[in-house]
Tab-separated table of C-alpha atoms in Angstrom:
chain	number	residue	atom	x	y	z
A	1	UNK	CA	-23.149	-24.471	5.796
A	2	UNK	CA	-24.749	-26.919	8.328
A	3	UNK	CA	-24.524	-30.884	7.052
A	4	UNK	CA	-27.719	-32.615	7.216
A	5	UNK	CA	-27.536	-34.993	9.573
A	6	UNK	CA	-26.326	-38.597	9.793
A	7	UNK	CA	-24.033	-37.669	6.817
A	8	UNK	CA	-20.660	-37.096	7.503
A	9	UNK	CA	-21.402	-34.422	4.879
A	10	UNK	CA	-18.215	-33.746	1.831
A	11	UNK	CA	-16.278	-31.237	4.422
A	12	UNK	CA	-16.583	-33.419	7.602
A	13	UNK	CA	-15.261	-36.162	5.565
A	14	UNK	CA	-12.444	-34.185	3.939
A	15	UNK	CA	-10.824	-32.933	7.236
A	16	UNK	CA	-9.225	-36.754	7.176
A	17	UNK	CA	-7.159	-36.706	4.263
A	18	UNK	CA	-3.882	-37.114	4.988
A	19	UNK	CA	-0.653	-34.600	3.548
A	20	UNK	CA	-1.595	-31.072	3.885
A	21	UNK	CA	-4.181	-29.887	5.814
A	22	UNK	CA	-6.602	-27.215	5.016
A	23	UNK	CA	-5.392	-24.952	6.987
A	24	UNK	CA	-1.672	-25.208	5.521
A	25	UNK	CA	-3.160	-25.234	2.151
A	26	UNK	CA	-4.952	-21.611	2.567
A	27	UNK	CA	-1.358	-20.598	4.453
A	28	UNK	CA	0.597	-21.934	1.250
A	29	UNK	CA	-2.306	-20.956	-1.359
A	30	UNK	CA	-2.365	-17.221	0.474
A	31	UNK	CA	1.741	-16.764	0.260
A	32	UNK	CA	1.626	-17.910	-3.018
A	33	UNK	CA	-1.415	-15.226	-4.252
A	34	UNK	CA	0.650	-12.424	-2.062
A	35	UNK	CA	4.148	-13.524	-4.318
A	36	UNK	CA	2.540	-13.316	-7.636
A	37	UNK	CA	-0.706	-11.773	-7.558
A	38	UNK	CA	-3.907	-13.632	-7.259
A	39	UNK	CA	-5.049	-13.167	-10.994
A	40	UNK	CA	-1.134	-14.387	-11.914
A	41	UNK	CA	-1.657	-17.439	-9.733
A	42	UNK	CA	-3.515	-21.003	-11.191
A	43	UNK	CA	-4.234	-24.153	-9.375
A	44	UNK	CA	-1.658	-25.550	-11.373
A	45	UNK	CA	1.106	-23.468	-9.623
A	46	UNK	CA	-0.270	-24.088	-6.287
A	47	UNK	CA	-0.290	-27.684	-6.626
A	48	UNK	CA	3.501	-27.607	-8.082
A	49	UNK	CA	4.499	-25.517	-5.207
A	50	UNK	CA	2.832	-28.247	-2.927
A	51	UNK	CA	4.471	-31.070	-4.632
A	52	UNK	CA	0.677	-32.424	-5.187
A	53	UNK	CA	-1.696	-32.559	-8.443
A	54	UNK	CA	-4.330	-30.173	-8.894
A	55	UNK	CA	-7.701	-32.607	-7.958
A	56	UNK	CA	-5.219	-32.777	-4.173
A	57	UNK	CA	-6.070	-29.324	-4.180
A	58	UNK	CA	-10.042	-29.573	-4.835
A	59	UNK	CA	-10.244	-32.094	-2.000
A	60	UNK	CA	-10.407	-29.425	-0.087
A	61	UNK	CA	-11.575	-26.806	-1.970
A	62	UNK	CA	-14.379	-26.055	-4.596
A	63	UNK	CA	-11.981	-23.409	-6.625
A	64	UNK	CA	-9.209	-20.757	-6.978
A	65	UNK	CA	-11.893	-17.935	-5.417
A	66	UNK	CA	-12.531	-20.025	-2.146
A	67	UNK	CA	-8.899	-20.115	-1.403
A	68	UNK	CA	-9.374	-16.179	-1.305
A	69	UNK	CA	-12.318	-16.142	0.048
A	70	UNK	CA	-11.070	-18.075	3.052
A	71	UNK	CA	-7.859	-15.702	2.836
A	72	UNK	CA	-9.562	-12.074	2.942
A	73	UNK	CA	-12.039	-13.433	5.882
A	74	UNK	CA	-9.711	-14.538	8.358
A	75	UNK	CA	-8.215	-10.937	8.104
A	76	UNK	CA	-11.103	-9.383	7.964
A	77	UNK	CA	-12.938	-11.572	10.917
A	78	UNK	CA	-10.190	-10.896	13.325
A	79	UNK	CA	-10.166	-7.296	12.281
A	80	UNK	CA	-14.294	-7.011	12.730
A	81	UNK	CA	-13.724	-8.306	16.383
A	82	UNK	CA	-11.407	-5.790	17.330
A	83	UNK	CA	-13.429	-3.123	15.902
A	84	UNK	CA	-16.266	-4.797	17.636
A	85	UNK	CA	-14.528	-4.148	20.813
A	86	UNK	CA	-14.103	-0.539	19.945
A	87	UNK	CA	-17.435	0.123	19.065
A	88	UNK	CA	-18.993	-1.151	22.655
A	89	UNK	CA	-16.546	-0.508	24.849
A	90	UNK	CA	-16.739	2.803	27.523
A	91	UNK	CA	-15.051	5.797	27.535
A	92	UNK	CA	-14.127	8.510	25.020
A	93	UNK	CA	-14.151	7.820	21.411
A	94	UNK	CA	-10.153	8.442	21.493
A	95	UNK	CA	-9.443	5.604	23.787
A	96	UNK	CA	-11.451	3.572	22.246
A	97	UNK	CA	-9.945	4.416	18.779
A	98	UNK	CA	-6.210	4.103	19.970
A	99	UNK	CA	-7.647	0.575	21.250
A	100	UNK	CA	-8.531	-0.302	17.464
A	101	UNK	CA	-5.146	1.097	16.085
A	102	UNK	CA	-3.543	-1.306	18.613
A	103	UNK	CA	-5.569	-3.663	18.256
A	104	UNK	CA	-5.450	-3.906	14.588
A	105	UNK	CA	-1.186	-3.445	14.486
A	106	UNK	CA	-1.486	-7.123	16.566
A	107	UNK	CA	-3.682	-8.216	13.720
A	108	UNK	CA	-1.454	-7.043	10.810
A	109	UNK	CA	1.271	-8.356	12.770
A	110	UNK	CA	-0.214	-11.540	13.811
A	111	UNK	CA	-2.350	-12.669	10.293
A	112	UNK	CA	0.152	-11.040	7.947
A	113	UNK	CA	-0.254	-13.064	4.660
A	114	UNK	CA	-3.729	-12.768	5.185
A	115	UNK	CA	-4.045	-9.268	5.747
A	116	UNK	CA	-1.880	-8.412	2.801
A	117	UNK	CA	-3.941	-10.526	0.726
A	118	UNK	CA	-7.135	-8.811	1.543
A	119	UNK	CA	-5.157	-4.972	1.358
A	120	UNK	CA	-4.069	-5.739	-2.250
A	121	UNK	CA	-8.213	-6.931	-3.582
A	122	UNK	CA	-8.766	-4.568	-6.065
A	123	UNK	CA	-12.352	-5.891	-6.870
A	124	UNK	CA	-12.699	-7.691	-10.117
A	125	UNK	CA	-14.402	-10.924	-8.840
A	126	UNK	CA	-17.120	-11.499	-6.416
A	127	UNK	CA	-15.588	-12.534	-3.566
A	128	UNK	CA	-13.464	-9.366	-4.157
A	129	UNK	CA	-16.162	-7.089	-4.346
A	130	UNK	CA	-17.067	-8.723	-0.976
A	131	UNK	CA	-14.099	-8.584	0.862
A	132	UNK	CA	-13.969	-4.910	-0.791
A	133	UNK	CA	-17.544	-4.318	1.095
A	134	UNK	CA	-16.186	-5.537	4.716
A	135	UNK	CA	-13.097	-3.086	4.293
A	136	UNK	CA	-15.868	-0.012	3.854
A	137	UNK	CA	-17.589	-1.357	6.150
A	138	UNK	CA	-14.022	-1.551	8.767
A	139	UNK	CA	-13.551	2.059	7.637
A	140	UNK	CA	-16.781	3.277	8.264
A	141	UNK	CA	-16.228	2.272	11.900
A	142	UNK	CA	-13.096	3.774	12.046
A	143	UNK	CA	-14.470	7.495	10.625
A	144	UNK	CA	-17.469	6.960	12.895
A	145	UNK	CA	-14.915	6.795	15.753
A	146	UNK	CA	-12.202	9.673	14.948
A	147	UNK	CA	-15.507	12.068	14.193
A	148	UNK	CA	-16.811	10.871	17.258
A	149	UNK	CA	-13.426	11.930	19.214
A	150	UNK	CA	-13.117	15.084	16.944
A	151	UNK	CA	-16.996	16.292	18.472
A	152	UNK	CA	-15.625	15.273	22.042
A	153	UNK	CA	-12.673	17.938	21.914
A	154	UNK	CA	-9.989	14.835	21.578
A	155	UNK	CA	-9.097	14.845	18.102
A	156	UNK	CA	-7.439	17.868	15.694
A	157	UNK	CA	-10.564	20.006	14.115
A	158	UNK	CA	-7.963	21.347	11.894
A	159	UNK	CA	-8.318	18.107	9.639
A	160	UNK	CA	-11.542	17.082	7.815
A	161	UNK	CA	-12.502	13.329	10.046
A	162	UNK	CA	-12.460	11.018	6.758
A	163	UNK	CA	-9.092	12.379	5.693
A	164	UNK	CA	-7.860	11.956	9.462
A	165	UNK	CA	-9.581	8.065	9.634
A	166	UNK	CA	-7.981	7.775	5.919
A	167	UNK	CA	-4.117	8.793	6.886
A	168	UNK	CA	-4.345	6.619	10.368
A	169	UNK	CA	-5.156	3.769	8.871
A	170	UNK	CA	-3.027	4.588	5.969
A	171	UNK	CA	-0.162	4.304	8.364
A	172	UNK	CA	-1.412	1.358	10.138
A	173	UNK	CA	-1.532	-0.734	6.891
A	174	UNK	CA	1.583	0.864	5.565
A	175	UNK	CA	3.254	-1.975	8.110
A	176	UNK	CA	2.597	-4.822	5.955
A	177	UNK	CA	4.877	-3.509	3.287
A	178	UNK	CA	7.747	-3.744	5.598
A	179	UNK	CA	7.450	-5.595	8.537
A	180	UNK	CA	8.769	-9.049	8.974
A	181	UNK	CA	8.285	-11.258	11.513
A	182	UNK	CA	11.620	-12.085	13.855
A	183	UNK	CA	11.575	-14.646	16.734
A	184	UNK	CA	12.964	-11.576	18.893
A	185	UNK	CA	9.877	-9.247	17.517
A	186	UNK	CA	8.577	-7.193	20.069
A	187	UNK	CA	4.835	-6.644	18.417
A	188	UNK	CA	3.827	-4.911	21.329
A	189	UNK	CA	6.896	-2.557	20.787
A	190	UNK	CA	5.289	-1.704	17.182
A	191	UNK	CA	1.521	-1.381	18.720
A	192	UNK	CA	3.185	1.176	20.921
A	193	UNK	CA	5.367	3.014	17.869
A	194	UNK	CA	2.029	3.303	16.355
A	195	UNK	CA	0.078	4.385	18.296
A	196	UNK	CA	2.674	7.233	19.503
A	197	UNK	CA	3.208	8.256	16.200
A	198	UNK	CA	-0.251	8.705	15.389
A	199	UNK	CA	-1.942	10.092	18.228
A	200	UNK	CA	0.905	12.234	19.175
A	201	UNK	CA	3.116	13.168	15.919
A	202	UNK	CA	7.020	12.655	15.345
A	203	UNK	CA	7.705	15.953	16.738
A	204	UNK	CA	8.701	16.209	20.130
A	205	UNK	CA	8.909	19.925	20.486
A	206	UNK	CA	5.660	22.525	19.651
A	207	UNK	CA	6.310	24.451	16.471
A	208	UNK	CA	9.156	27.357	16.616
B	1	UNK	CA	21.447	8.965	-24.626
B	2	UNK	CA	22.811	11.656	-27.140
B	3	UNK	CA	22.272	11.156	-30.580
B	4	UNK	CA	24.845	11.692	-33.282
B	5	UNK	CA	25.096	14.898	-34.661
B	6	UNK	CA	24.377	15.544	-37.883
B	7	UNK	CA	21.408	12.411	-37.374
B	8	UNK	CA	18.091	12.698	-36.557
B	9	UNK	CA	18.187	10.016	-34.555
B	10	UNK	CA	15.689	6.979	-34.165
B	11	UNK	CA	14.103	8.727	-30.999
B	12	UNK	CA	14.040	12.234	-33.029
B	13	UNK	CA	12.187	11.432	-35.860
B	14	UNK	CA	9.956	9.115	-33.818
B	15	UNK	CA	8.776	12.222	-32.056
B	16	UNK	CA	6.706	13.318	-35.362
B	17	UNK	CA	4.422	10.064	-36.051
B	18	UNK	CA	0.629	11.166	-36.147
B	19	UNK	CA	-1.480	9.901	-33.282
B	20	UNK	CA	-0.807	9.095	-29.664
B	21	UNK	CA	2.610	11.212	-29.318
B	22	UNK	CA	4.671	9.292	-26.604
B	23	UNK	CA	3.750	11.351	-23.312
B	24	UNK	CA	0.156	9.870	-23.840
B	25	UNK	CA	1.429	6.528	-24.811
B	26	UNK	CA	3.085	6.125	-21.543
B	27	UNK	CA	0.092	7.514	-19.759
B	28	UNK	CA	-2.376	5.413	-21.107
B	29	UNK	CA	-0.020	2.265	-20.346
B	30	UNK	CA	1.063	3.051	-17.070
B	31	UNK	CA	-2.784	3.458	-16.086
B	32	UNK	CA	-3.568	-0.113	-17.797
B	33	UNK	CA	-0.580	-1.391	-15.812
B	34	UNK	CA	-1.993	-0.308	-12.580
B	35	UNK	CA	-5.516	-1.506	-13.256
B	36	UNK	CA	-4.643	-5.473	-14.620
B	37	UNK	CA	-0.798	-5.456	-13.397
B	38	UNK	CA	2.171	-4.837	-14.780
B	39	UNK	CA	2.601	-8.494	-16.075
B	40	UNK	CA	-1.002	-8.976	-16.367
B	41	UNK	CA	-0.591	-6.414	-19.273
B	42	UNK	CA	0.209	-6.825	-22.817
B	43	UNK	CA	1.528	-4.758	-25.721
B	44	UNK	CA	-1.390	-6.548	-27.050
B	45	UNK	CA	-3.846	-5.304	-24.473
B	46	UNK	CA	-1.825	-1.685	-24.833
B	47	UNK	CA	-2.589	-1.522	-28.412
B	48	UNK	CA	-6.056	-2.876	-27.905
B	49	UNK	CA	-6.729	-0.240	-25.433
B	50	UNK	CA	-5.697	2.610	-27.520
B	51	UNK	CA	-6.821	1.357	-30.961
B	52	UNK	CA	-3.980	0.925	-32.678
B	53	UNK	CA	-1.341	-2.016	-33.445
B	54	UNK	CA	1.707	-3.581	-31.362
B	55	UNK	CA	3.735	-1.671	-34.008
B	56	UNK	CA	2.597	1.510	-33.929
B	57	UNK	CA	3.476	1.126	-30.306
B	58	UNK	CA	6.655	0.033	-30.928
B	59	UNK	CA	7.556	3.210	-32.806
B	60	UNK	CA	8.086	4.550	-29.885
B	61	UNK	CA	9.447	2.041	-27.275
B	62	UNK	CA	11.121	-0.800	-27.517
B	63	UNK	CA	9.212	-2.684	-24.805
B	64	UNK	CA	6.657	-2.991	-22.391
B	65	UNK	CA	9.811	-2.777	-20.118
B	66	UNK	CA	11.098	0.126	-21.246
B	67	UNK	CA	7.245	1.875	-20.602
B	68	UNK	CA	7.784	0.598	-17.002
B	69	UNK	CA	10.978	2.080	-16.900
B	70	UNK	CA	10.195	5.449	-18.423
B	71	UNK	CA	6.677	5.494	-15.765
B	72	UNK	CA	8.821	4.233	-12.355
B	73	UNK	CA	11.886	7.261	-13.399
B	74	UNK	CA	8.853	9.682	-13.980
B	75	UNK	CA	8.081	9.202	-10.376
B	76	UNK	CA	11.520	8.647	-8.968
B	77	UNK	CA	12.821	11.713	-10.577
B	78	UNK	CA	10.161	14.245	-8.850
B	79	UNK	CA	10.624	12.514	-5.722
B	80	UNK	CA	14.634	12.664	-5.743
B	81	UNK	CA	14.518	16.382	-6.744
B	82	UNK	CA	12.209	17.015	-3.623
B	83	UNK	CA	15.038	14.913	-1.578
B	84	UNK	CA	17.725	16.705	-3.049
B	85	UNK	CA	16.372	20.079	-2.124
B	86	UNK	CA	15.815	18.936	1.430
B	87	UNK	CA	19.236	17.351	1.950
B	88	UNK	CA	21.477	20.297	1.259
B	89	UNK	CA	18.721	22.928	2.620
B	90	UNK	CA	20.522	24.868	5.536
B	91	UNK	CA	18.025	24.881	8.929
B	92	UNK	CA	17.314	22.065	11.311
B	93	UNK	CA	16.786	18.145	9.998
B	94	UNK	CA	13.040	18.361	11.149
B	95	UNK	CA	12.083	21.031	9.296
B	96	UNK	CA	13.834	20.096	5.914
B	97	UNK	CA	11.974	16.602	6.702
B	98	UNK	CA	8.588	18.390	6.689
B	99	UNK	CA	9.978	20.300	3.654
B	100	UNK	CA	10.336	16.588	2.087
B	101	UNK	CA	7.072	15.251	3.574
B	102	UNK	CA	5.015	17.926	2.001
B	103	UNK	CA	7.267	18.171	-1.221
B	104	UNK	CA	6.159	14.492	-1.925
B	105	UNK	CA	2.616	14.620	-1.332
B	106	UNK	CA	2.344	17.156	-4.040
B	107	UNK	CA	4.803	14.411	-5.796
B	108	UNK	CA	2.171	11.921	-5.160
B	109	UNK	CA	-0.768	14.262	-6.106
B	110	UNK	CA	0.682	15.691	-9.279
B	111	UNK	CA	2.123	11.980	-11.191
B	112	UNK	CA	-0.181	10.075	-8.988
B	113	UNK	CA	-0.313	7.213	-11.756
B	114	UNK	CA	3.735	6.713	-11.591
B	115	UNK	CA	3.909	6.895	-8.238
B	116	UNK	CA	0.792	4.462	-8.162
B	117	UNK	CA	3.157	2.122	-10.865
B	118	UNK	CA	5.799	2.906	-8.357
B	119	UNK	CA	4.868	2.005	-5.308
B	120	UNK	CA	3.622	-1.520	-6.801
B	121	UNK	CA	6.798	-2.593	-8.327
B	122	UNK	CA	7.757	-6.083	-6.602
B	123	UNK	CA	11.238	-6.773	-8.357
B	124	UNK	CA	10.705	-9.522	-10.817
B	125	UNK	CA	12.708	-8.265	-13.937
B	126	UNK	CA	15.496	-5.526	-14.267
B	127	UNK	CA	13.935	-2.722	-14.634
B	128	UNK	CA	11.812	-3.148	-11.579
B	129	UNK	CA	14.881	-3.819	-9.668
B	130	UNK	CA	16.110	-0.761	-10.270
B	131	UNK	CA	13.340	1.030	-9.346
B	132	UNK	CA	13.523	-0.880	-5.889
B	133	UNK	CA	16.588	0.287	-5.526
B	134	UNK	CA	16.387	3.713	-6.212
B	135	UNK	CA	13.432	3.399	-3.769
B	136	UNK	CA	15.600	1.997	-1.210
B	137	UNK	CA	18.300	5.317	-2.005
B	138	UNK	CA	15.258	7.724	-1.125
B	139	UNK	CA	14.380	5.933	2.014
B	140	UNK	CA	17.647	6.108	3.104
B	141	UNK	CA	17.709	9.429	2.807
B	142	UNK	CA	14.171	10.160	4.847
B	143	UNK	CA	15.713	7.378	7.608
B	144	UNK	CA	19.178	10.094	7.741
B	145	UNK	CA	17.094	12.838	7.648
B	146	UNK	CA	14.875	11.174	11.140
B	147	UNK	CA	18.384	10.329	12.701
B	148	UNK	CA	19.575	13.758	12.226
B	149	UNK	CA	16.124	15.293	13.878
B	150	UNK	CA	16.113	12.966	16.165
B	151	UNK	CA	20.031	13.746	17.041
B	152	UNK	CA	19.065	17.720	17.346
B	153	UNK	CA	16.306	16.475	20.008
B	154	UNK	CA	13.112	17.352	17.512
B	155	UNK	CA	11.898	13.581	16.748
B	156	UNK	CA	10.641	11.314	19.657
B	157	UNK	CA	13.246	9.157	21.303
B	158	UNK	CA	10.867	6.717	22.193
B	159	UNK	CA	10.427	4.536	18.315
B	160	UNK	CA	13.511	3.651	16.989
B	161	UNK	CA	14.425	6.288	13.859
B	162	UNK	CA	13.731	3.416	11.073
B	163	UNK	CA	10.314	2.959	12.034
B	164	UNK	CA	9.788	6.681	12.488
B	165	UNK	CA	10.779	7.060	9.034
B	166	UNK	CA	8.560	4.026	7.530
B	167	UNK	CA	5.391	4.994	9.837
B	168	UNK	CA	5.933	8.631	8.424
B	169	UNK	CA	6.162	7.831	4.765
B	170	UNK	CA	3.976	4.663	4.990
B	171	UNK	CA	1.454	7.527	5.418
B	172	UNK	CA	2.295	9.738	2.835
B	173	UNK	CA	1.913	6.919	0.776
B	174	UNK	CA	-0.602	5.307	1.748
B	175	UNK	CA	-2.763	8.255	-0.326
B	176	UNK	CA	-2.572	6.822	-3.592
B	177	UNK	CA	-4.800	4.049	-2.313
B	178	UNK	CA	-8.234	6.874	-1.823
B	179	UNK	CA	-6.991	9.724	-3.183
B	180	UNK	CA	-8.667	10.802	-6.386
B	181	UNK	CA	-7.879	13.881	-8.455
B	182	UNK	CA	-10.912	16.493	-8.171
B	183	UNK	CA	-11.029	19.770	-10.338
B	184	UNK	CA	-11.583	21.409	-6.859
B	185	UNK	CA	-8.963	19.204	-4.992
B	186	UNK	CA	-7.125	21.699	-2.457
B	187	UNK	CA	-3.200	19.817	-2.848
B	188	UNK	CA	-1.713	22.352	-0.645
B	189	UNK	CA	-4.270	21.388	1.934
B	190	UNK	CA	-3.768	17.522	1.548
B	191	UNK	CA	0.374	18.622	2.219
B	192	UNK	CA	-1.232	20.522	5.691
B	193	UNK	CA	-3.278	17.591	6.979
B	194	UNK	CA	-0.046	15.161	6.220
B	195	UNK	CA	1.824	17.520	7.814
B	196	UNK	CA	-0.249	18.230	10.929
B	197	UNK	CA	-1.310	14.754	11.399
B	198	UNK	CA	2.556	13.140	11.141
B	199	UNK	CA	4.509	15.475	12.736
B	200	UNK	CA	1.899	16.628	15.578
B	201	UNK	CA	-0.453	13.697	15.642
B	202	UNK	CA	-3.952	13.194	15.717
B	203	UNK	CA	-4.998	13.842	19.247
B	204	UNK	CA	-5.252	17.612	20.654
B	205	UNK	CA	-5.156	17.184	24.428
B	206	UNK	CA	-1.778	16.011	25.781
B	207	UNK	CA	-2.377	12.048	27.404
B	208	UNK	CA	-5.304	11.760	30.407
């Protein structure tokens, strides 16, 4: 929202208080809503996990469903550009969906709270049913793609598109119940596990 | 347990009480658990749900716990009796793997609520602990089972066997997020789209 001008406007002038940031509160705030559920989570926990009272909190924050509103967009905004990218780029549809798979590993990877946050919305507020709109929306791309490959002779005909898009990205997401970030990580290692899996099975040898 | 002979037994003559017997009890409560949460759920919600009092639902359990208990075991037991079958099955590792792969989609398909319940446990109290653990048992096994393929030179060389085995069954999994049971659901052709998909991958043509 744009701040009418010559006022420093409420946000501008919150970005100076000092303690946490906003930016550490959404980190903490997003952990916290990942450890015990959102719906299990009050602004009274949060502020006793920060050490800080409650009206600390709404300095920086109108409410509870901002935090995850905040949360689900950063995963979903990085996860929009990448699909972005697949959707305009050249080349065959296959390329261009092993680009997204990749692309979106380094997202899981790289936004991790926040992606987990936005995988386990089941929809019961509004900003759920929102962030529940932009993940149709994600998926939508990603059918449009592997149909796309499937017409160009690239991917198996011997699976129905939506059930192929569906078990992809069911492995792709599968990573954030497992993975755990290491200072010797090799993310690029993963992207590739991934994507080698998925395009081109476990199984080394053809069928007996 | 074994009750006393000669004695009905507390769980024996619970079996009679008119009403919800305790096979529907535990269904109805293990689908309110995955809709609000396992601790987002009450007896008090249970009984609301079903119309009748905390007591009556006490007749037959003793505690919300022991519902969560009975509904994680419901799903742990089908799953281990698939492993069990594929673990002393003569014939090569990667074929007793796809054996296990397909034997726990229909495991998935069949109790899809428990292995919902399952697959959302966290670890907070005993009982969910245990289930993590027995989790962790049956993972163990698919990892052995991916080293041993692997070993025989039918699994990829290329990902390390651990995240073979988590990429694989992060996929399996991943279908109790869309799946929905359908009076003309084809199971046996879910199992044969996991199958393909995992073990041959997604893409026909070998790399450009």
């Amino acid at each position: 929202m744009a701040t009418a001008p010559g006022s420093a406007g409420t946000r501008g002038r919150r970005r100076g208080r000092p303690g946490y940031d906003k930016e550490t509160l959404l980190h903490i705030a997003v952990t916290l809503f990942n450890e015990r559920g959102y719906d299990g989570t009050s602004m009274e926990d949060l502020g006793k996990k920060l050490g800080i009272t409650k009206s600390a909190i709404y300095y920086h924050v109108d409410s509870k469903e901002e935090l995850l509103r905040l949360g689900t967009n950063r995963a979903l905004d990085e996860l929009f550009a990448v699909a972005a990218d697949a959707e305009v780029a050249d080349g065959r549809a296959i390329d261009r969906l092993e680009h997204l798979v990749r692309g979106s590993v380094r997202v899981l990877v790289e936004q991790l709270p926040f992606v987990t946050l936005l995988l386990r919305v089941r929809g019961n507020t509004e900003v759920e049913r929102a962030a529940l709109d932009r993940r149709r929306e994600f998926d939508r791309i990603v059918g449009e793609l592997v149909w796309q490959a499937e017409k160009e002779g690239d991917v198996r005909p011997d699976v129905d598109p939506a059930t192929t898009a569906r078990l992809l990205f069911g492995m792709v997401n599968s990573i954030i119940e497992w993975y755990r970030p290491r200072f010797d990580a090799d993310d690029a290692g993963l992207a590739d596990a991934v994507a080698r899996i998925a395009f081109d099975g476990i199984r080394v040898n053809g069928r007996a």
